[in-house]
Tab-separated table of C-alpha atoms and ligand atoms in Angstrom:
chain	number	residue	atom	x	y	z
R	8	MET	CA	-124.320	54.282	-194.388
R	9	LYS	CA	-123.951	53.919	-198.151
R	10	PRO	CA	-122.303	50.779	-199.623
R	11	GLU	CA	-118.948	52.495	-200.324
R	12	THR	CA	-118.734	53.500	-196.641
R	13	VAL	CA	-119.873	50.080	-195.402
R	14	CYS	CA	-117.119	48.447	-197.495
R	15	VAL	CA	-114.459	50.514	-195.734
R	16	GLN	CA	-115.848	51.016	-192.228
R	17	ALA	CA	-118.245	48.221	-191.213
R	18	GLY	CA	-117.443	45.233	-189.032
R	19	TYR	CA	-114.518	46.498	-187.000
R	20	SER	CA	-114.435	49.515	-184.665
R	21	PRO	CA	-111.262	49.647	-182.561
R	22	LYS	CA	-111.510	51.008	-179.041
R	23	ASN	CA	-109.051	53.415	-177.446
R	24	GLY	CA	-105.479	52.369	-178.192
R	25	GLU	CA	-106.407	49.276	-180.258
R	26	PRO	CA	-104.975	48.595	-183.752
R	27	ARG	CA	-106.632	50.765	-186.415
R	28	VAL	CA	-106.574	47.882	-188.909
R	29	LEU	CA	-108.300	44.569	-188.165
R	30	PRO	CA	-105.641	42.248	-186.678
R	31	VAL	CA	-105.132	38.633	-187.755
R	32	TYR	CA	-106.097	36.628	-184.673
R	33	GLN	CA	-103.881	33.697	-185.592
R	34	SER	CA	-105.047	31.598	-182.649
R	35	THR	CA	-107.116	28.434	-182.557
R	36	THR	CA	-108.419	29.197	-179.092
R	37	PHE	CA	-109.261	31.902	-176.546
R	38	LYS	CA	-108.512	32.080	-172.816
R	39	TYR	CA	-111.097	32.467	-170.045
R	40	ASP	CA	-110.724	33.077	-166.303
R	41	SER	CA	-113.115	30.310	-165.257
R	42	SER	CA	-114.864	27.201	-166.558
R	43	ASP	CA	-118.213	28.818	-165.840
R	44	ALA	CA	-117.400	31.803	-168.034
R	45	MET	CA	-116.536	29.440	-170.858
R	46	GLY	CA	-119.530	27.198	-170.132
R	47	ASP	CA	-121.886	30.105	-170.828
R	48	LEU	CA	-120.372	30.385	-174.312
R	49	PHE	CA	-120.902	26.688	-174.968
R	50	ASP	CA	-124.518	27.018	-173.844
R	51	LEU	CA	-124.929	29.932	-176.292
R	52	LYS	CA	-125.880	32.085	-173.251
R	53	ALA	CA	-123.013	34.521	-173.742
R	54	GLU	CA	-121.317	35.812	-176.887
R	55	GLY	CA	-117.598	35.424	-177.290
R	56	PHE	CA	-114.873	33.431	-178.947
R	57	PHE	CA	-113.576	30.117	-177.708
R	58	TYR	CA	-112.487	28.022	-180.666
R	59	THR	CA	-111.696	29.176	-184.210
R	60	ARG	CA	-113.731	26.394	-185.832
R	61	LEU	CA	-116.839	28.138	-184.446
R	62	ALA	CA	-115.822	31.793	-184.504
R	63	ASN	CA	-112.762	34.030	-184.666
R	64	PRO	CA	-112.574	37.844	-184.370
R	65	THR	CA	-110.814	38.173	-187.731
R	66	ALA	CA	-113.711	36.338	-189.396
R	67	ASP	CA	-116.275	38.207	-187.314
R	68	ALA	CA	-115.414	41.564	-188.928
R	69	PRO	CA	-115.978	40.605	-192.590
R	70	GLU	CA	-119.057	38.626	-191.467
R	71	LYS	CA	-120.576	41.816	-190.042
R	72	LYS	CA	-119.485	43.783	-193.126
R	73	LEU	CA	-121.100	41.299	-195.529
R	74	ALA	CA	-124.298	41.108	-193.460
R	75	ALA	CA	-124.488	44.925	-193.608
R	76	LEU	CA	-123.817	45.023	-197.367
R	77	GLU	CA	-126.508	42.417	-198.118
R	78	GLY	CA	-128.949	43.844	-195.560
R	79	GLY	CA	-129.112	40.646	-193.464
R	80	VAL	CA	-129.211	39.863	-189.747
R	81	GLY	CA	-126.158	37.609	-189.683
R	82	CYS	CA	-123.420	36.018	-191.741
R	83	MET	CA	-121.170	32.994	-191.421
R	84	LEU	CA	-117.964	32.652	-193.407
R	85	THR	CA	-116.929	29.221	-194.654
R	86	SER	CA	-113.692	27.827	-196.045
R	87	SER	CA	-114.972	27.943	-199.641
R	88	GLY	CA	-118.003	28.814	-201.710
R	89	GLN	CA	-118.760	25.112	-202.108
R	90	ALA	CA	-118.986	24.736	-198.330
R	91	ALA	CA	-121.358	27.725	-198.150
R	92	SER	CA	-123.747	26.209	-200.715
R	93	LEU	CA	-123.624	22.804	-199.021
R	94	VAL	CA	-124.218	24.142	-195.502
R	95	SER	CA	-127.027	26.461	-196.642
R	96	VAL	CA	-128.993	23.451	-197.910
R	97	LEU	CA	-128.010	20.919	-195.231
R	98	ASN	CA	-129.108	23.395	-192.554
R	99	ILE	CA	-132.753	22.757	-193.511
R	100	ALA	CA	-132.776	19.543	-195.595
R	101	GLY	CA	-131.774	15.943	-194.923
R	102	ALA	CA	-132.207	12.425	-196.272
R	103	GLY	CA	-135.663	11.995	-197.769
R	104	ASP	CA	-136.030	15.672	-198.621
R	105	HIS	CA	-136.182	17.429	-201.982
R	106	ILE	CA	-134.974	20.766	-203.299
R	107	ILE	CA	-135.628	22.759	-206.464
R	108	SER	CA	-132.712	24.468	-208.184
R	109	SER	CA	-132.348	26.694	-211.181
R	110	ALA	CA	-130.362	24.756	-213.810
R	111	SER	CA	-128.314	27.873	-214.607
R	112	ILE	CA	-125.819	27.560	-211.789
R	113	TYR	CA	-122.101	27.129	-211.290
R	114	GLY	CA	-120.858	23.688	-212.433
R	115	GLY	CA	-119.516	22.875	-208.972
R	116	THR	CA	-122.896	23.578	-207.391
R	117	TYR	CA	-124.615	21.522	-210.095
R	118	ASN	CA	-122.396	18.532	-209.258
R	119	LEU	CA	-122.874	19.068	-205.526
R	120	PHE	CA	-126.654	18.871	-205.936
R	121	TYR	CA	-126.778	16.283	-208.721
R	122	LYS	CA	-124.247	13.888	-207.221
R	123	THR	CA	-123.326	14.459	-203.586
R	124	LEU	CA	-126.673	15.637	-202.227
R	125	ALA	CA	-128.312	12.727	-204.064
R	126	GLN	CA	-125.917	10.335	-202.325
R	127	MET	CA	-126.943	11.938	-199.051
R	128	GLY	CA	-130.601	11.276	-199.861
R	129	ILE	CA	-131.570	14.795	-200.951
R	130	GLU	CA	-133.080	14.894	-204.430
R	131	THR	CA	-132.790	17.958	-206.685
R	132	THR	CA	-135.096	18.982	-209.502
R	133	PHE	CA	-133.349	21.355	-211.930
R	134	VAL	CA	-135.617	23.940	-213.546
R	135	PRO	CA	-135.169	26.738	-216.115
R	136	CYS	CA	-134.019	29.990	-214.470
R	137	THR	CA	-136.610	31.888	-216.479
R	138	SER	CA	-139.533	29.957	-214.941
R	139	THR	CA	-142.418	32.028	-213.649
R	140	ALA	CA	-143.982	31.358	-210.248
R	141	ALA	CA	-146.879	29.610	-212.008
R	142	GLU	CA	-144.523	27.404	-214.027
R	143	LEU	CA	-142.603	26.472	-210.872
R	144	GLU	CA	-145.774	25.167	-209.164
R	145	LYS	CA	-145.499	21.689	-210.675
R	146	TYR	CA	-142.037	21.017	-209.248
R	147	PHE	CA	-142.994	21.353	-205.573
R	148	ARG	CA	-143.492	18.242	-203.453
R	149	PRO	CA	-144.601	17.864	-199.847
R	150	ASN	CA	-140.925	17.243	-198.884
R	151	THR	CA	-139.481	20.240	-200.802
R	152	LYS	CA	-137.341	22.251	-198.369
R	153	CYS	CA	-135.913	25.105	-200.411
R	154	VAL	CA	-135.475	26.685	-203.812
R	155	PHE	CA	-131.985	27.594	-205.039
R	156	GLY	CA	-130.721	29.856	-207.803
R	157	GLU	CA	-127.872	32.102	-208.911
R	158	THR	CA	-128.484	35.851	-209.415
R	159	LEU	CA	-126.157	35.934	-212.432
R	160	SER	CA	-125.037	32.463	-213.392
R	161	ASN	CA	-121.431	31.390	-213.840
R	162	PRO	CA	-120.585	30.937	-216.713
R	163	SER	CA	-123.803	31.248	-218.751
R	164	LEU	CA	-124.672	34.766	-217.417
R	165	ASP	CA	-128.361	33.972	-217.116
R	166	ILE	CA	-130.256	36.147	-214.667
R	167	LEU	CA	-132.574	34.569	-212.124
R	168	ASP	CA	-136.023	36.103	-211.882
R	169	ILE	CA	-135.640	36.392	-208.103
R	170	GLU	CA	-139.153	37.712	-207.469
R	171	GLU	CA	-140.813	34.864	-209.382
R	172	PHE	CA	-138.710	32.238	-207.607
R	173	ALA	CA	-139.284	33.870	-204.200
R	174	ASN	CA	-143.044	34.047	-204.746
R	175	ALA	CA	-143.184	30.367	-205.710
R	176	ALA	CA	-141.048	29.337	-202.736
R	177	HIS	CA	-143.033	31.420	-200.267
R	178	ALA	CA	-146.351	30.042	-201.516
R	179	HIS	CA	-145.003	26.664	-200.352
R	180	HIS	CA	-143.531	28.039	-197.101
R	181	VAL	CA	-139.937	27.308	-198.092
R	182	PRO	CA	-137.055	29.799	-198.457
R	183	LEU	CA	-135.272	30.963	-201.599
R	184	ILE	CA	-131.478	30.624	-201.374
R	185	VAL	CA	-129.569	32.756	-203.890
R	186	ASP	CA	-125.898	32.524	-204.865
R	187	ASN	CA	-124.974	36.195	-205.346
R	188	THR	CA	-121.287	35.647	-206.177
R	189	PHE	CA	-121.062	37.408	-209.551
R	190	PRO	CA	-123.032	40.623	-208.916
R	191	THR	CA	-121.896	41.023	-205.276
R	192	PRO	CA	-124.122	43.172	-203.025
R	193	ILE	CA	-122.776	46.241	-204.853
R	194	ASN	CA	-124.723	45.320	-207.998
R	195	CYS	CA	-127.652	43.382	-206.498
R	196	ARG	CA	-129.128	42.759	-203.073
R	197	PRO	CA	-131.326	39.656	-203.503
R	198	PHE	CA	-133.057	40.271	-200.141
R	199	ASP	CA	-134.618	43.430	-201.639
R	200	PHE	CA	-136.446	41.146	-204.113
R	201	GLY	CA	-137.628	38.483	-201.658
R	202	ALA	CA	-134.680	36.067	-201.370
R	203	ASP	CA	-134.283	34.688	-197.843
R	204	ILE	CA	-130.720	33.387	-197.723
R	205	VAL	CA	-127.717	34.552	-199.784
R	206	VAL	CA	-124.558	32.530	-200.351
R	207	HIS	CA	-121.255	33.656	-201.865
R	208	SER	CA	-118.007	32.312	-203.107
R	209	THR	CA	-115.903	35.095	-201.572
R	210	SER	CA	-113.003	33.699	-203.645
R	211	LYS	CA	-114.257	35.922	-206.501
R	212	TYR	CA	-115.004	39.683	-206.455
R	213	LEU	CA	-115.420	39.960	-202.674
R	214	ASP	CA	-111.767	39.078	-202.067
R	215	GLY	CA	-111.092	40.517	-205.501
R	216	HIS	CA	-107.423	39.660	-205.853
R	217	ALA	CA	-107.479	35.852	-206.192
R	218	VAL	CA	-105.579	35.346	-202.953
R	219	ALA	CA	-107.955	33.470	-200.616
R	220	LEU	CA	-110.636	30.823	-201.041
R	221	GLY	CA	-113.749	31.455	-199.021
R	222	GLY	CA	-117.509	31.355	-198.831
R	223	ALA	CA	-120.281	33.077	-196.929
R	224	ILE	CA	-123.905	32.503	-195.926
R	225	ILE	CA	-126.057	35.532	-195.091
R	226	ASP	CA	-129.476	35.291	-193.427
R	227	SER	CA	-132.085	37.956	-194.255
R	228	GLY	CA	-133.839	37.213	-190.974
R	229	LYS	CA	-137.175	37.607	-192.783
R	230	PHE	CA	-138.227	34.028	-193.438
R	231	ASP	CA	-140.928	32.560	-191.176
R	232	TRP	CA	-139.643	29.095	-190.238
R	233	LYS	CA	-142.725	28.221	-188.182
R	234	SER	CA	-144.853	26.662	-190.942
R	235	GLY	CA	-144.153	23.156	-189.595
R	236	ASN	CA	-141.744	22.401	-192.468
R	237	PHE	CA	-138.616	22.994	-190.397
R	238	PRO	CA	-138.633	21.042	-187.121
R	239	MET	CA	-134.814	21.300	-187.057
R	240	LEU	CA	-135.319	24.998	-186.286
R	241	THR	CA	-138.579	24.988	-184.332
R	242	GLU	CA	-138.116	21.927	-182.122
R	243	PRO	CA	-135.452	21.336	-179.446
R	244	ASP	CA	-131.984	20.325	-180.708
R	245	ASP	CA	-130.929	17.448	-178.459
R	246	SER	CA	-127.308	17.919	-179.513
R	247	TYR	CA	-127.390	21.479	-178.140
R	248	HIS	CA	-128.927	21.117	-174.663
R	249	GLY	CA	-132.414	21.197	-176.133
R	250	VAL	CA	-132.142	24.698	-177.586
R	251	THR	CA	-134.974	25.675	-179.948
R	252	TYR	CA	-133.351	28.000	-182.465
R	253	THR	CA	-136.445	30.006	-183.404
R	254	ASP	CA	-137.386	30.572	-179.733
R	255	THR	CA	-133.904	31.516	-178.539
R	256	PHE	CA	-132.496	33.352	-181.569
R	257	GLY	CA	-135.646	34.681	-183.286
R	258	SER	CA	-134.945	36.081	-186.743
R	259	ALA	CA	-131.322	34.812	-186.645
R	260	ALA	CA	-132.385	31.169	-186.078
R	261	PHE	CA	-131.077	29.915	-189.452
R	262	ILE	CA	-127.634	31.467	-189.268
R	263	VAL	CA	-127.110	30.570	-185.585
R	264	LYS	CA	-128.003	26.954	-186.328
R	265	ALA	CA	-125.633	26.908	-189.331
R	266	ARG	CA	-122.810	27.763	-186.959
R	267	ALA	CA	-123.830	26.006	-183.742
R	268	HIS	CA	-124.824	22.780	-185.492
R	269	LEU	CA	-123.173	22.411	-188.909
R	270	MET	CA	-119.949	24.369	-188.459
R	271	ARG	CA	-119.536	22.463	-185.194
R	272	ASP	CA	-120.118	19.072	-186.846
R	273	LEU	CA	-118.693	19.529	-190.356
R	274	GLY	CA	-115.993	22.123	-189.678
R	275	PRO	CA	-115.488	24.053	-192.965
R	276	ALA	CA	-114.141	27.081	-191.084
R	277	PRO	CA	-112.283	29.984	-192.719
R	278	ALA	CA	-108.618	30.461	-191.809
R	279	PRO	CA	-108.053	33.755	-189.922
R	280	MET	CA	-105.537	34.898	-192.547
R	281	ASN	CA	-108.078	34.294	-195.321
R	282	ALA	CA	-110.710	36.241	-193.390
R	283	PHE	CA	-108.219	39.108	-193.028
R	284	LEU	CA	-107.517	39.114	-196.777
R	285	LEU	CA	-111.244	39.017	-197.522
R	286	ASN	CA	-111.858	41.992	-195.254
R	287	LEU	CA	-109.028	43.941	-196.863
R	288	GLY	CA	-110.290	43.091	-200.343
R	289	MET	CA	-113.832	44.184	-199.528
R	290	GLU	CA	-112.613	47.680	-198.599
R	291	THR	CA	-112.295	48.426	-202.338
R	292	LEU	CA	-115.232	46.280	-203.521
R	293	ALA	CA	-117.492	49.172	-204.563
R	294	LEU	CA	-114.673	50.899	-206.453
R	295	ARG	CA	-113.589	47.710	-208.175
R	296	MET	CA	-117.095	46.669	-209.234
R	297	ARG	CA	-117.604	50.036	-210.961
R	298	GLN	CA	-114.364	49.625	-212.927
R	299	HIS	CA	-115.051	45.929	-213.744
R	300	CYS	CA	-118.491	46.823	-215.130
R	301	ALA	CA	-117.314	49.875	-217.094
R	302	ASN	CA	-114.456	47.880	-218.644
R	303	ALA	CA	-116.673	44.885	-219.405
R	304	ARG	CA	-119.164	47.112	-221.210
R	305	LYS	CA	-116.361	48.490	-223.408
R	306	VAL	CA	-115.092	44.975	-224.110
R	307	ALA	CA	-118.626	43.759	-224.922
R	308	ASP	CA	-119.169	46.715	-227.283
R	309	TYR	CA	-115.866	45.943	-229.012
R	310	LEU	CA	-116.783	42.257	-229.400
R	311	VAL	CA	-120.152	43.247	-230.883
R	312	SER	CA	-118.336	45.526	-233.348
R	313	ARG	CA	-116.256	42.531	-234.466
R	314	MET	CA	-119.382	40.376	-234.712
R	315	LYS	CA	-121.178	42.943	-236.883
R	316	GLY	CA	-117.977	43.894	-238.735
R	317	ASP	CA	-115.715	41.115	-239.974
R	318	GLY	CA	-117.535	38.347	-238.097
R	319	ALA	CA	-114.441	37.200	-236.158
R	320	VAL	CA	-116.762	36.909	-233.166
R	321	THR	CA	-119.907	34.827	-233.681
R	322	TRP	CA	-121.932	35.837	-230.642
R	323	VAL	CA	-121.549	37.972	-227.497
R	324	ASN	CA	-123.288	37.447	-224.182
R	325	TYR	CA	-123.272	40.390	-221.781
R	326	PRO	CA	-126.602	41.003	-220.063
R	327	ASP	CA	-126.147	44.779	-220.134
R	328	LEU	CA	-126.279	44.831	-223.956
R	329	PRO	CA	-129.706	46.103	-225.116
R	330	ASP	CA	-130.451	43.131	-227.393
R	331	ASN	CA	-129.379	40.482	-224.852
R	332	PRO	CA	-132.177	38.012	-223.961
R	333	ASN	CA	-131.523	38.779	-220.273
R	334	HIS	CA	-131.619	42.540	-220.761
R	335	ARG	CA	-135.060	43.075	-219.203
R	336	LEU	CA	-134.040	41.124	-216.088
R	337	CYS	CA	-130.684	42.939	-216.075
R	338	GLU	CA	-132.407	46.325	-215.980
R	339	LYS	CA	-134.581	45.142	-213.109
R	340	TYR	CA	-132.038	43.305	-210.941
R	341	LEU	CA	-128.656	44.695	-212.046
R	342	PRO	CA	-129.252	48.321	-213.069
R	343	ASN	CA	-125.692	49.392	-212.145
R	344	GLY	CA	-124.101	46.708	-214.318
R	345	SER	CA	-124.073	42.907	-214.147
R	346	SER	CA	-120.401	42.063	-213.504
R	347	GLY	CA	-117.051	42.043	-215.287
R	348	VAL	CA	-117.729	38.703	-216.954
R	349	VAL	CA	-118.488	38.586	-220.689
R	350	SER	CA	-118.807	35.430	-222.750
R	351	PHE	CA	-118.517	35.029	-226.489
R	352	GLY	CA	-117.847	32.631	-229.350
R	353	VAL	CA	-114.934	32.830	-231.787
R	354	ARG	CA	-115.534	32.068	-235.470
R	355	GLY	CA	-114.175	28.582	-236.148
R	356	GLY	CA	-115.692	26.830	-233.115
R	357	ARG	CA	-113.743	24.853	-230.563
R	358	GLU	CA	-110.467	24.938	-232.543
R	359	ALA	CA	-110.463	28.715	-233.032
R	360	ALA	CA	-111.447	29.190	-229.397
R	361	THR	CA	-108.377	27.194	-228.357
R	362	LYS	CA	-106.151	29.261	-230.687
R	363	PHE	CA	-107.584	32.452	-229.201
R	364	MET	CA	-106.874	31.146	-225.672
R	365	ASP	CA	-103.284	30.351	-226.655
R	366	SER	CA	-102.735	33.808	-228.202
R	367	VAL	CA	-103.765	36.209	-225.445
R	368	LYS	CA	-100.907	37.969	-223.660
R	369	LEU	CA	-102.310	40.336	-221.030
R	370	ALA	CA	-105.275	38.107	-220.201
R	371	ALA	CA	-104.320	34.926	-218.362
R	372	VAL	CA	-105.750	31.449	-218.896
R	373	VAL	CA	-106.801	30.456	-215.377
R	374	THR	CA	-109.613	28.516	-213.710
R	375	HIS	CA	-110.367	31.573	-211.637
R	376	VAL	CA	-112.798	34.312	-212.551
R	377	ALA	CA	-113.821	37.674	-211.146
R	378	ASP	CA	-110.646	39.225	-209.816
R	379	ALA	CA	-108.587	42.339	-210.551
R	380	ARG	CA	-106.555	40.736	-213.365
R	381	THR	CA	-108.170	39.981	-216.717
R	382	SER	CA	-108.493	36.238	-217.199
R	383	LEU	CA	-110.280	33.763	-219.422
R	384	LEU	CA	-111.397	30.169	-219.542
R	385	HIS	CA	-112.863	27.631	-221.965
R	386	PRO	CA	-115.450	25.903	-219.698
R	387	ALA	CA	-116.295	23.001	-222.037
R	388	SER	CA	-112.723	21.706	-221.867
R	389	THR	CA	-112.037	22.607	-218.209
R	390	THR	CA	-114.513	23.384	-215.393
R	391	HIS	CA	-117.456	21.710	-217.119
R	392	ARG	CA	-115.648	18.865	-218.898
R	393	GLN	CA	-117.256	16.224	-216.671
R	394	LEU	CA	-120.737	17.232	-217.790
R	395	SER	CA	-122.470	15.509	-220.693
R	396	ASP	CA	-123.522	17.561	-223.749
R	397	GLU	CA	-127.070	17.353	-222.439
R	398	GLN	CA	-126.035	18.701	-219.019
R	399	LEU	CA	-123.883	21.389	-220.658
R	400	LYS	CA	-126.920	22.535	-222.591
R	401	GLU	CA	-128.990	22.641	-219.391
R	402	CYS	CA	-126.315	24.892	-217.820
R	403	GLY	CA	-126.243	27.140	-220.893
R	404	VAL	CA	-122.650	26.297	-221.887
R	405	THR	CA	-121.777	25.768	-225.579
R	406	PRO	CA	-118.542	24.098	-226.816
R	407	ASP	CA	-117.235	27.385	-228.281
R	408	LEU	CA	-117.994	29.512	-225.179
R	409	ILE	CA	-115.100	31.612	-223.879
R	410	ARG	CA	-115.646	33.069	-220.428
R	411	PHE	CA	-113.794	36.356	-220.346
R	412	SER	CA	-113.350	37.948	-216.923
R	413	VAL	CA	-112.591	41.609	-217.481
R	414	GLY	CA	-110.214	43.037	-214.877
R	415	ILE	CA	-109.628	46.565	-213.623
R	416	GLU	CA	-106.719	47.385	-215.966
R	417	ASN	CA	-107.207	50.068	-218.632
R	418	ALA	CA	-109.923	48.885	-221.058
R	419	ASP	CA	-107.872	49.978	-224.095
R	420	ASP	CA	-105.100	47.533	-223.183
R	421	ILE	CA	-107.574	44.690	-222.646
R	422	ILE	CA	-109.232	45.359	-226.014
R	423	ALA	CA	-105.839	45.550	-227.775
R	424	ASP	CA	-105.021	42.103	-226.380
R	425	ILE	CA	-108.354	40.681	-227.584
R	426	GLU	CA	-107.781	42.232	-231.007
R	427	GLN	CA	-104.371	40.645	-231.574
R	428	ALA	CA	-105.609	37.254	-230.271
R	429	LEU	CA	-108.683	37.345	-232.563
R	430	ASN	CA	-106.384	38.067	-235.493
R	431	LYS	CA	-104.210	35.074	-234.594
R	432	ALA	CA	-107.281	32.821	-234.167
R	433	ALA	CA	-108.411	33.808	-237.681
R	434	GLU	CA	-105.073	32.907	-239.306
Z	28	LIG	C1	-116.635	29.776	-207.681
Z	28	LIG	C2	-118.073	29.691	-207.403
Z	28	LIG	C3	-118.571	28.837	-206.413
Z	28	LIG	C4	-117.688	27.913	-205.625
Z	28	LIG	O1	-116.866	28.664	-204.794
Z	28	LIG	P1	-115.407	28.152	-204.300
Z	28	LIG	O2	-114.978	29.299	-203.445
Z	28	LIG	O3	-114.568	27.962	-205.514
Z	28	LIG	O4	-115.627	26.904	-203.540
Z	28	LIG	C5	-119.925	28.844	-206.171
Z	28	LIG	N1	-120.760	29.641	-206.874
Z	28	LIG	C6	-120.303	30.462	-207.842
Z	28	LIG	C7	-121.274	31.309	-208.585
Z	28	LIG	C8	-118.960	30.519	-208.143
Z	28	LIG	O5	-118.533	31.335	-209.118
């Protein structure tokens, strides 16, 4: 099935007389006729639902849909994107281990790695997202457990050279984990370029309407865990009756362990209602992404016209633009469009940027990004304000950067709003 069809149809197939639309199973638990029947579930011998922390039918449907869209063997939803990033790393790394991460990543992920993982004894080396496989060589250590990057980084809109990062990781028998939040599987499928694990903040385009926080981890099923680097997957888990994930679950070892071990112990489970909203949102994902990208291109072209014309805009970053430094990577990894997010600078620096923010009418100043309604944010004074100038630079965020998330309204109305706000900022 093609992506548009998968968005609508995958994950839930009602049987005779069952509800046509995925129901919200608003229940923490599930009833069985005998202890033995339930015991088989606990032993991972039978498939079924018993407690919503571990699995729930309303989450199961969008999990199957996302796995199908990304081309993976399994998916686990989490309560937020942050939880998905954390669990994806903790599933294969612990105290004394090391990971390599692209520096062009979401500020929340940067803090998670820089601060919290460090406190847990996992050290992160941040590297330029444009590194080649050869350049990445020097960062690997004997205790390196994974490489992490973001397909299209929030908010700097840098594009990860997935193939280079995957080649470097695989040469050292470790997986590449890619945060694919901004492009969504409609615009890029990282597994097609060698990534092994994909994570998402479903709070963004996947839900699409800014109604439910959520995250997801998808396993390609392609990574060979048996190099000796991952005893947590290839040796018996004494907390799960001695199960050896690679022996029992084969290509789905990683994603089964994420659920059976970490969801069990840490518990960042999605609420059934949020899973329902995610599933509903994803039905229109392919349609929405086309409109987001078409609108964003028009907005970017308008901003460039102001840059080249009266200079009210000082720079424009949209990877689809032919003279963008990321354009070559955009053509390779995001040929159908990058996303609806455009960033730019307003003439007059931080002060003019603030005036612009205060003057928009249709666009809303919100922390959120990547949903149906046009919104904007000034990262340096909000999401990234805890980072030093040095760290900001590493993440590709300048003090005058406005992150503009183009919605699915009519592009003419969005551009008219930008025009009047630019005029006010120039006063
Ligand atoms: C928002 C975001 C996250 C964090 O997701 P939450 O759902 O807010 O926890 C992670 N990665 C990227 C790229 C994001 O945009």
